[in-house]
Short mmCIF file of C-alpha atoms and ligand atoms in Angstrom, two decimals:
data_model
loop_
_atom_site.label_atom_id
_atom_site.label_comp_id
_atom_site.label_asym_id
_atom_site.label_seq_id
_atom_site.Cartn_x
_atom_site.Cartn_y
_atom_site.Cartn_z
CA UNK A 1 114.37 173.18 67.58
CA UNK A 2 113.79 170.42 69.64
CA UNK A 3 110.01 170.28 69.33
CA UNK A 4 110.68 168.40 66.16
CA UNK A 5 113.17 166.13 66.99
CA UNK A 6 111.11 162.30 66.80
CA UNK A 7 112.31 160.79 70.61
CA UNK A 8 110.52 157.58 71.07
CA UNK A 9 110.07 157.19 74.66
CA UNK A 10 106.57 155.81 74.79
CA UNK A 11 104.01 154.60 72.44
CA UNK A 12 101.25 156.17 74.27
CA UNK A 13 102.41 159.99 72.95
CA UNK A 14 102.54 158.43 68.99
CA UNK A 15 99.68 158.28 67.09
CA UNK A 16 98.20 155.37 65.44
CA UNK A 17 99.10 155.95 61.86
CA UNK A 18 102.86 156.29 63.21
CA UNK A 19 103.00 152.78 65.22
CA UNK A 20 101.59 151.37 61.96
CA UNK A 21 103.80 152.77 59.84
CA UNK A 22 106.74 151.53 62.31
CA UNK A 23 105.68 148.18 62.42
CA UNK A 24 105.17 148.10 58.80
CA UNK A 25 108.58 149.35 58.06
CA UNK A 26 109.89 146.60 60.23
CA UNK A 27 108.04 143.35 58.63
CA UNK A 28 109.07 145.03 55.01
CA UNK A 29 112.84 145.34 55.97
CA UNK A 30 112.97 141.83 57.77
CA UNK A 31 110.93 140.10 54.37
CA UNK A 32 112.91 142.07 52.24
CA UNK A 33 116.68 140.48 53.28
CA UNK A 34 115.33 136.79 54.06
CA UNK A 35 118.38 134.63 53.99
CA UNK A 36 120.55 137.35 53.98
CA UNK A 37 123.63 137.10 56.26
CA UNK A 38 123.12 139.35 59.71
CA UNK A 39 125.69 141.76 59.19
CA UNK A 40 124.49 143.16 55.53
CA UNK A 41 123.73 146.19 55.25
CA UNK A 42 119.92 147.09 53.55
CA UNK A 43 120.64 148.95 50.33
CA UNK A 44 118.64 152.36 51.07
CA UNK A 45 121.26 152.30 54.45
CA UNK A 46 119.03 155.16 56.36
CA UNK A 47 121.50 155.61 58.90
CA UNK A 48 124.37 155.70 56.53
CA UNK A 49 126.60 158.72 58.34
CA UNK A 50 124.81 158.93 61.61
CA UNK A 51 126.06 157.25 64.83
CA UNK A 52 124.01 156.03 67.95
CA UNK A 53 125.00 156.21 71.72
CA UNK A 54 123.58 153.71 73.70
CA UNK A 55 123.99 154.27 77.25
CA UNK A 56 123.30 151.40 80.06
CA UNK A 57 122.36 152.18 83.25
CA UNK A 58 120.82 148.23 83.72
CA UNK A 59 122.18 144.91 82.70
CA UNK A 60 121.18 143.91 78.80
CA UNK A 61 121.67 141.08 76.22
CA UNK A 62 118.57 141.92 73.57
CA UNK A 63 118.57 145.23 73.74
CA UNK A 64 122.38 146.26 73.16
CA UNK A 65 122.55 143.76 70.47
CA UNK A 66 119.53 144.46 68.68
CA UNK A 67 120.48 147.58 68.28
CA UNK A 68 124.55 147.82 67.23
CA UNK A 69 122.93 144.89 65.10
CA UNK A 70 120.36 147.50 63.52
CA UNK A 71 122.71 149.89 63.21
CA UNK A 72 125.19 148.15 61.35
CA UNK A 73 121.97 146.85 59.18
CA UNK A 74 120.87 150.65 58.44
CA UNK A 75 124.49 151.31 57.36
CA UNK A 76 125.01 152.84 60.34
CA UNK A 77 127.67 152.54 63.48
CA UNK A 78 126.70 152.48 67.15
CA UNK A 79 128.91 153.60 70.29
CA UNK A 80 127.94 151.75 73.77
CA UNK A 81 128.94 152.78 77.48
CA UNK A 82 127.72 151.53 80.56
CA UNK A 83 126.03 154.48 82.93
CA UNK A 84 129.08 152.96 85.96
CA UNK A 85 131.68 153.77 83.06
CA UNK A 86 130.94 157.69 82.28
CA UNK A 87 130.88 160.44 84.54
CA UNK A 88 126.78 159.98 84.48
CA UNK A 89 127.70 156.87 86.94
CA UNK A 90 129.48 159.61 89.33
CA UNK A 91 126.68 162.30 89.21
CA UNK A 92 127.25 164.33 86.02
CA UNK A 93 123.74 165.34 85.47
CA UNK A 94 121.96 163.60 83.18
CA UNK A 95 121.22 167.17 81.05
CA UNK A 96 124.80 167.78 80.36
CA UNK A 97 125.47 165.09 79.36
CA UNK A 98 122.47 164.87 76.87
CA UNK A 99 124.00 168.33 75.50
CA UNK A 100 127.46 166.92 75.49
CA UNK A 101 126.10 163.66 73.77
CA UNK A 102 124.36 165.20 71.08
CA UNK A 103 127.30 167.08 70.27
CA UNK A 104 129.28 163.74 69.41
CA UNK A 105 126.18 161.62 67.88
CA UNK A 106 122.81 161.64 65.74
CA UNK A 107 120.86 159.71 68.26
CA UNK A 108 120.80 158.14 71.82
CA UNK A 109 119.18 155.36 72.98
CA UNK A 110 119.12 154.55 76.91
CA UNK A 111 118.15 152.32 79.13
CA UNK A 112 117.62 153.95 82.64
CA UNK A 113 116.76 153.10 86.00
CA UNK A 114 114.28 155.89 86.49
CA UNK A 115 112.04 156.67 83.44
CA UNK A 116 112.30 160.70 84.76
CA UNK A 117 115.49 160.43 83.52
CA UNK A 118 114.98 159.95 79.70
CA UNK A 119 112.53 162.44 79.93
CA UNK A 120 115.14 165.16 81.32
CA UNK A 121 117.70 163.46 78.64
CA UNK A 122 115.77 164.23 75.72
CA UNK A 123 114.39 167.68 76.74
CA UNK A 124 118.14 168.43 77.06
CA UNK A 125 118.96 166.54 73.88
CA UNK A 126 118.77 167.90 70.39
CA UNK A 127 119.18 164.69 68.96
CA UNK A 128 116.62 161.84 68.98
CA UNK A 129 116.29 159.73 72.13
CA UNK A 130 115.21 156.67 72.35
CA UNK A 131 113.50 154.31 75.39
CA UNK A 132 115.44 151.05 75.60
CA UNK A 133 113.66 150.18 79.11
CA UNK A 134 112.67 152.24 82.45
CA UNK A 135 111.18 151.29 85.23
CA UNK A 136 108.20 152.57 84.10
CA UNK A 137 107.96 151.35 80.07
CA UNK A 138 109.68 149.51 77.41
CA UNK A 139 108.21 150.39 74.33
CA UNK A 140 110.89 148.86 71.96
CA UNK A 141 109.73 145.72 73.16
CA UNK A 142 105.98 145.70 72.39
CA UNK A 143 106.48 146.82 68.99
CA UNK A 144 108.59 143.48 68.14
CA UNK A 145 105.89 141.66 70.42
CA UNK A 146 103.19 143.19 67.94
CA UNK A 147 105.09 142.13 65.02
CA UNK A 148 105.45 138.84 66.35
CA UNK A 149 101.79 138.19 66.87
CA UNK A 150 101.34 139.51 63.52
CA UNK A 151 103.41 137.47 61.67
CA UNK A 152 101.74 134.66 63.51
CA UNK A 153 98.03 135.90 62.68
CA UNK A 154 99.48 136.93 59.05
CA UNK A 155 97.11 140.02 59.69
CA UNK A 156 97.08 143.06 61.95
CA UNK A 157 96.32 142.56 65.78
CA UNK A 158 93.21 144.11 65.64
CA UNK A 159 90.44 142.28 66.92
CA UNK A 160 93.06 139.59 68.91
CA UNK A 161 92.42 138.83 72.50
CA UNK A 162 96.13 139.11 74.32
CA UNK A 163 96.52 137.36 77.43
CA UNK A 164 99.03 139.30 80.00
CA UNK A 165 99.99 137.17 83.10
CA UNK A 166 102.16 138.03 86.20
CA UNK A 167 103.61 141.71 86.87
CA UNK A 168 101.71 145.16 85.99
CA UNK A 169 105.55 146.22 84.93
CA UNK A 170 107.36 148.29 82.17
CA UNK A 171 106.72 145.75 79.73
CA UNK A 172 102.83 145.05 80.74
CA UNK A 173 102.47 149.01 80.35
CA UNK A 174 103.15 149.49 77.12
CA UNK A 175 101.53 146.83 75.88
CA UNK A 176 98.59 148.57 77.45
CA UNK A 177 100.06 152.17 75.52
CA UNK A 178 98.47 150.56 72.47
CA UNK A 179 95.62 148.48 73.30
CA UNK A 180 92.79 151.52 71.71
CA UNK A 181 95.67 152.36 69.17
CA UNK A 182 95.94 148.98 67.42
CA UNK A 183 92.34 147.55 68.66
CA UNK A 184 93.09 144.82 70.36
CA UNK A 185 91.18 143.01 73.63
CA UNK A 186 94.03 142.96 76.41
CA UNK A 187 93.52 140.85 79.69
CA UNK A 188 95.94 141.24 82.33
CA UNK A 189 95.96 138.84 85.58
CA UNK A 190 97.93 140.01 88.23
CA UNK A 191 97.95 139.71 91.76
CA UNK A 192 96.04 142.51 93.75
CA UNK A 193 99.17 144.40 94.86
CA UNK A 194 100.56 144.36 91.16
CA UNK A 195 98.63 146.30 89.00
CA UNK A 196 99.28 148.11 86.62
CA UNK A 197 99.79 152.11 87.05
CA UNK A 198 96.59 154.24 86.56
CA UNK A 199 98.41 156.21 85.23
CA UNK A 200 99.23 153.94 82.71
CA UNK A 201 96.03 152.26 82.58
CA UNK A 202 94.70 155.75 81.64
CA UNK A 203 96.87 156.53 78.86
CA UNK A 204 95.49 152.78 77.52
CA UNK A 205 93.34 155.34 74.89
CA UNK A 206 89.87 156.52 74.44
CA UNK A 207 87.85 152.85 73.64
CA UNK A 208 90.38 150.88 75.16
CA UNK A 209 89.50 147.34 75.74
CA UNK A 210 91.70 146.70 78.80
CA UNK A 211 90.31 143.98 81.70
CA UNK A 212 92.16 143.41 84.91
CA UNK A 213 91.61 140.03 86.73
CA UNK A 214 93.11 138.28 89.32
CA UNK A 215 92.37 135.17 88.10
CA UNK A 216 95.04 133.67 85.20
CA UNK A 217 92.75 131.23 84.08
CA UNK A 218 90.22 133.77 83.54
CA UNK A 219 92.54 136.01 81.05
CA UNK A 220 93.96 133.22 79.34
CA UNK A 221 90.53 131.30 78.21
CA UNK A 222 90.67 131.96 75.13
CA UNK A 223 93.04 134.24 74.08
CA UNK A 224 95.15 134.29 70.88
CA UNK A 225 98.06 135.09 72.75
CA UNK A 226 99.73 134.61 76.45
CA UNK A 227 102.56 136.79 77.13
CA UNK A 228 104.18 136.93 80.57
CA UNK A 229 107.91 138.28 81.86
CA UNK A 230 109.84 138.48 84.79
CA UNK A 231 108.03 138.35 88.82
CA UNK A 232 110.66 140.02 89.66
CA UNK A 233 112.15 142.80 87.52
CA UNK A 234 115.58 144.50 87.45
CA UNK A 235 115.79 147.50 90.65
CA UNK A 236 112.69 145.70 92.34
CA UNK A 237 113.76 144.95 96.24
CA UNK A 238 110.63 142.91 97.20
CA UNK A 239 112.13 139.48 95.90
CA UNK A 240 110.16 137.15 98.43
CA UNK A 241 107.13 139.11 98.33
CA UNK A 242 107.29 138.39 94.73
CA UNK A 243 107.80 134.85 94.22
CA UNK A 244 104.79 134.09 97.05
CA UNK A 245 102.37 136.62 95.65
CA UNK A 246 102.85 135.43 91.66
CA UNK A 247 103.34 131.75 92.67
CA UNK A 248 99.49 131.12 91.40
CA UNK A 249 100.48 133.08 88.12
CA UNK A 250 102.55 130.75 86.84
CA UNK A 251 102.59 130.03 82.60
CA UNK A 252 102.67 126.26 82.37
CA UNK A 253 101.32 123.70 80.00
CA UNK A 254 97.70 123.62 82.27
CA UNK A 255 97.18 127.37 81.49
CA UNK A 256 98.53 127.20 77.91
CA UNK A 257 95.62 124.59 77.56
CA UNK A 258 92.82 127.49 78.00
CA UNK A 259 94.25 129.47 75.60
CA UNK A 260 93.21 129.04 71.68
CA UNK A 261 93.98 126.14 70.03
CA UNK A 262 96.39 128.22 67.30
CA UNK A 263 97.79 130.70 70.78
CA UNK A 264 101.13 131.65 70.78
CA UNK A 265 103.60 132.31 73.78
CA UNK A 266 105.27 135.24 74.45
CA UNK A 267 107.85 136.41 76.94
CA UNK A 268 110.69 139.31 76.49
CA UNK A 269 113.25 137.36 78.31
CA UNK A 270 115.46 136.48 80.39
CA UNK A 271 112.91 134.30 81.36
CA UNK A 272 112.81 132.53 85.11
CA UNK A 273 112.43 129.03 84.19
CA UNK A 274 110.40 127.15 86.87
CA UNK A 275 109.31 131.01 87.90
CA UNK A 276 106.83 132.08 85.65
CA UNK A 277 107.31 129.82 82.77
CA UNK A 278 107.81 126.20 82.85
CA UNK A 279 110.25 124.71 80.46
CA UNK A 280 107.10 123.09 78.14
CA UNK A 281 106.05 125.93 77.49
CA UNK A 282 108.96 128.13 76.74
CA UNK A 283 110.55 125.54 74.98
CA UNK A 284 107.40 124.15 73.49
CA UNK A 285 105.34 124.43 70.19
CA UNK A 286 103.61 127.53 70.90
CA UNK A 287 106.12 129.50 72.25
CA UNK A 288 107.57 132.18 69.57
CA UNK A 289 110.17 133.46 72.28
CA UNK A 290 113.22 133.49 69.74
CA UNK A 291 111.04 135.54 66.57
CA UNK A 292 110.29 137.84 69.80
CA UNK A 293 113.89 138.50 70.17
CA UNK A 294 115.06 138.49 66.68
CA UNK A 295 112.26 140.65 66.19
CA UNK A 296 113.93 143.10 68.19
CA UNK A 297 116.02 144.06 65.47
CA UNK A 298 113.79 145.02 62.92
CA UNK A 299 111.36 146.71 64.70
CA UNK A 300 114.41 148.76 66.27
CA UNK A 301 115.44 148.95 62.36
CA UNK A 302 112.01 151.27 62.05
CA UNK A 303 112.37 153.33 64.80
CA UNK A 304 115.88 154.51 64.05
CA UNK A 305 114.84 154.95 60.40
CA UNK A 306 111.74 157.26 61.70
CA UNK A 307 113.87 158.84 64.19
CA UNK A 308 116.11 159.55 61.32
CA UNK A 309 113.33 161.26 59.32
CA UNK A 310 112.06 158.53 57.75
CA UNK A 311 109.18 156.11 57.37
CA UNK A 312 106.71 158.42 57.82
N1 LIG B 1 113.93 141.91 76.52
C1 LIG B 1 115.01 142.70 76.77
O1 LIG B 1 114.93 143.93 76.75
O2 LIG B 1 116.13 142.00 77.01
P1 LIG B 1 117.52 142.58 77.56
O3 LIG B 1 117.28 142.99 79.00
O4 LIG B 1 118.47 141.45 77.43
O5 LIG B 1 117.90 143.77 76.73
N1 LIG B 2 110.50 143.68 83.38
C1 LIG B 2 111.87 143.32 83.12
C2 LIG B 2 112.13 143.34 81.65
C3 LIG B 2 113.53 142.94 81.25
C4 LIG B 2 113.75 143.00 79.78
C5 LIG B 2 112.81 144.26 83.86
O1 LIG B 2 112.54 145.48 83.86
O2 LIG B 2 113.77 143.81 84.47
#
């Protein structure tokens, strides 16, 4: 039964056709209710009858809204706990209560400290489950920063040149999850002791144009796109480690300068301001930071539909 239950925990185990189809799906719903006011539902309402759990196991502003906002979109409703508030916080293991949970709802989304975690959830589950950040990944993210860049390009991200500067983290990994999938040129500059996983760097696909430098001038030159998040991400203990090692990684108007004329800024946020983004550039005319985060919600929109049944 639960072999065909559609859990979206990373992009790298979806195919291409499927993280096309989302992303389509998403820039057709957000077109399709310009103007509209945020709490309309879509008229097809996918999700009419079904409920969402979202549990939080981290701190979160995008994600919990983007998604009781998509929800409520997909004529849906959405229930959200904090991990500290259920008996998960006090050692109930995290199988029973994906059996419990899937008892109550049609769908789960979590956000957990250790990605093992929502791998054990949704083999437990029999109800979709759905990545909303790990230490290891955040999928739901890169498939609003995809849109983004495409809305930008007004054409698919194949054949772009993406700039990644700062950590190897969740976020940087699965932007590398799709690199081969959706043909794009992705330069990461990190410092030595910040890579990227190999394990991750593996699963980039067969083809996969992924470069690692160490140099942020060298990545950026160039690129269509400069995307950069936290030096120092939620759980991670080496904060002063951090700030010296990524000080020369920095996302300010001098790098932004290297970058194609027509480049856009990304970053997930929160962002660090004065960390690794200066004001200018967060703030300034290149910087798409608040489409990012809107975007959340209709990319989220396709996933739930898929997960649903849908889509594709
Ligand atoms: N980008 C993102 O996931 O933000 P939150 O931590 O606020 O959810
Ligand atoms: N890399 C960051 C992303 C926050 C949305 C973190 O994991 O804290």
């Amino acid at each position: 039964m639960t072999a065909k239950l559609r859990h979206f925990i990373d992009l790298w185990r979806l195919d291409a056709a499927t993280i096309r189809a989302l992303l389509d799906e998403a820039a057709r719903r957000k077109a399709a209710r310009a103007g509209w006011s945020q709490g309309r539902s879509d008229p097809d309402a996918p999700a009419a009858g079904r409920t969402l759990a979202m549990i939080f196991e981290k701190n979160s502003t995008r994600t919990r809204f983007s998604f009781d906002a998509a929800m409520r979109q997909l004529g849906g409703q959405s229930i959200i706990a904090s991990a500290g508030d259920m008996q998960l916080g006090r050692g109930e293991p995290v199988e029973d209560t994906a059996r419990v949970l899937s008892r109550m709802v049609d769908a789960v989304m979590i956000r957990a400290k250790r990605h093992d975690d929502v791998e054990l959830f949704a083999q437990a589950a029999s109800v979709p489950v759905i990545n909303g950040l790990t230490d290891r990944s955040h999928p739901c993210q890169i498939l609003a920063d995809i849109m983004t860049i495409e809305a930008h390009r007004r054409a698919p991200i194949a054949g772009a040149t993406l700039a990644w500067v700062g950590d190897g983290n969740n976020v940087c990994a699965s932007l590398v999850h799709v690199a081969a999938k959706l043909d794009f040129t992705l330069k990461i500059a990190c410092p030595v002791d910040y890579h990227p996983d190999l394990m991750d760097l593996s699963r980039a696909g067969e083809g996969a144009r992924v470069e690692i430098t160490h140099d942020a001038r060298a990545a950026v030159e160039g690129a269509d796109c400069v995307l950069t998040d936290t030096w120092v991400s939620m759980g991670d203990v080496d904060h002063d480690e951090r700030i010296q090692a990524f000080e020369p990684f920095q996302v300010n108007e001098a790098l932004m300068r290297l970058a194609h004329r027509d480049a856009i800024f990304l970053h997930c946020l929160p962002a660090h301001r004065g960390e690794e983004v200066t004001d200018g550039v967060l703030d300034g005319p290149q910087s798409r930071v608040l489409d990012e985060a809107e975007n959340r919600i209709h990319a989220q929109k396709a996933v739930l539909a898929w997960c649903f049944g849908g889509v594709i």
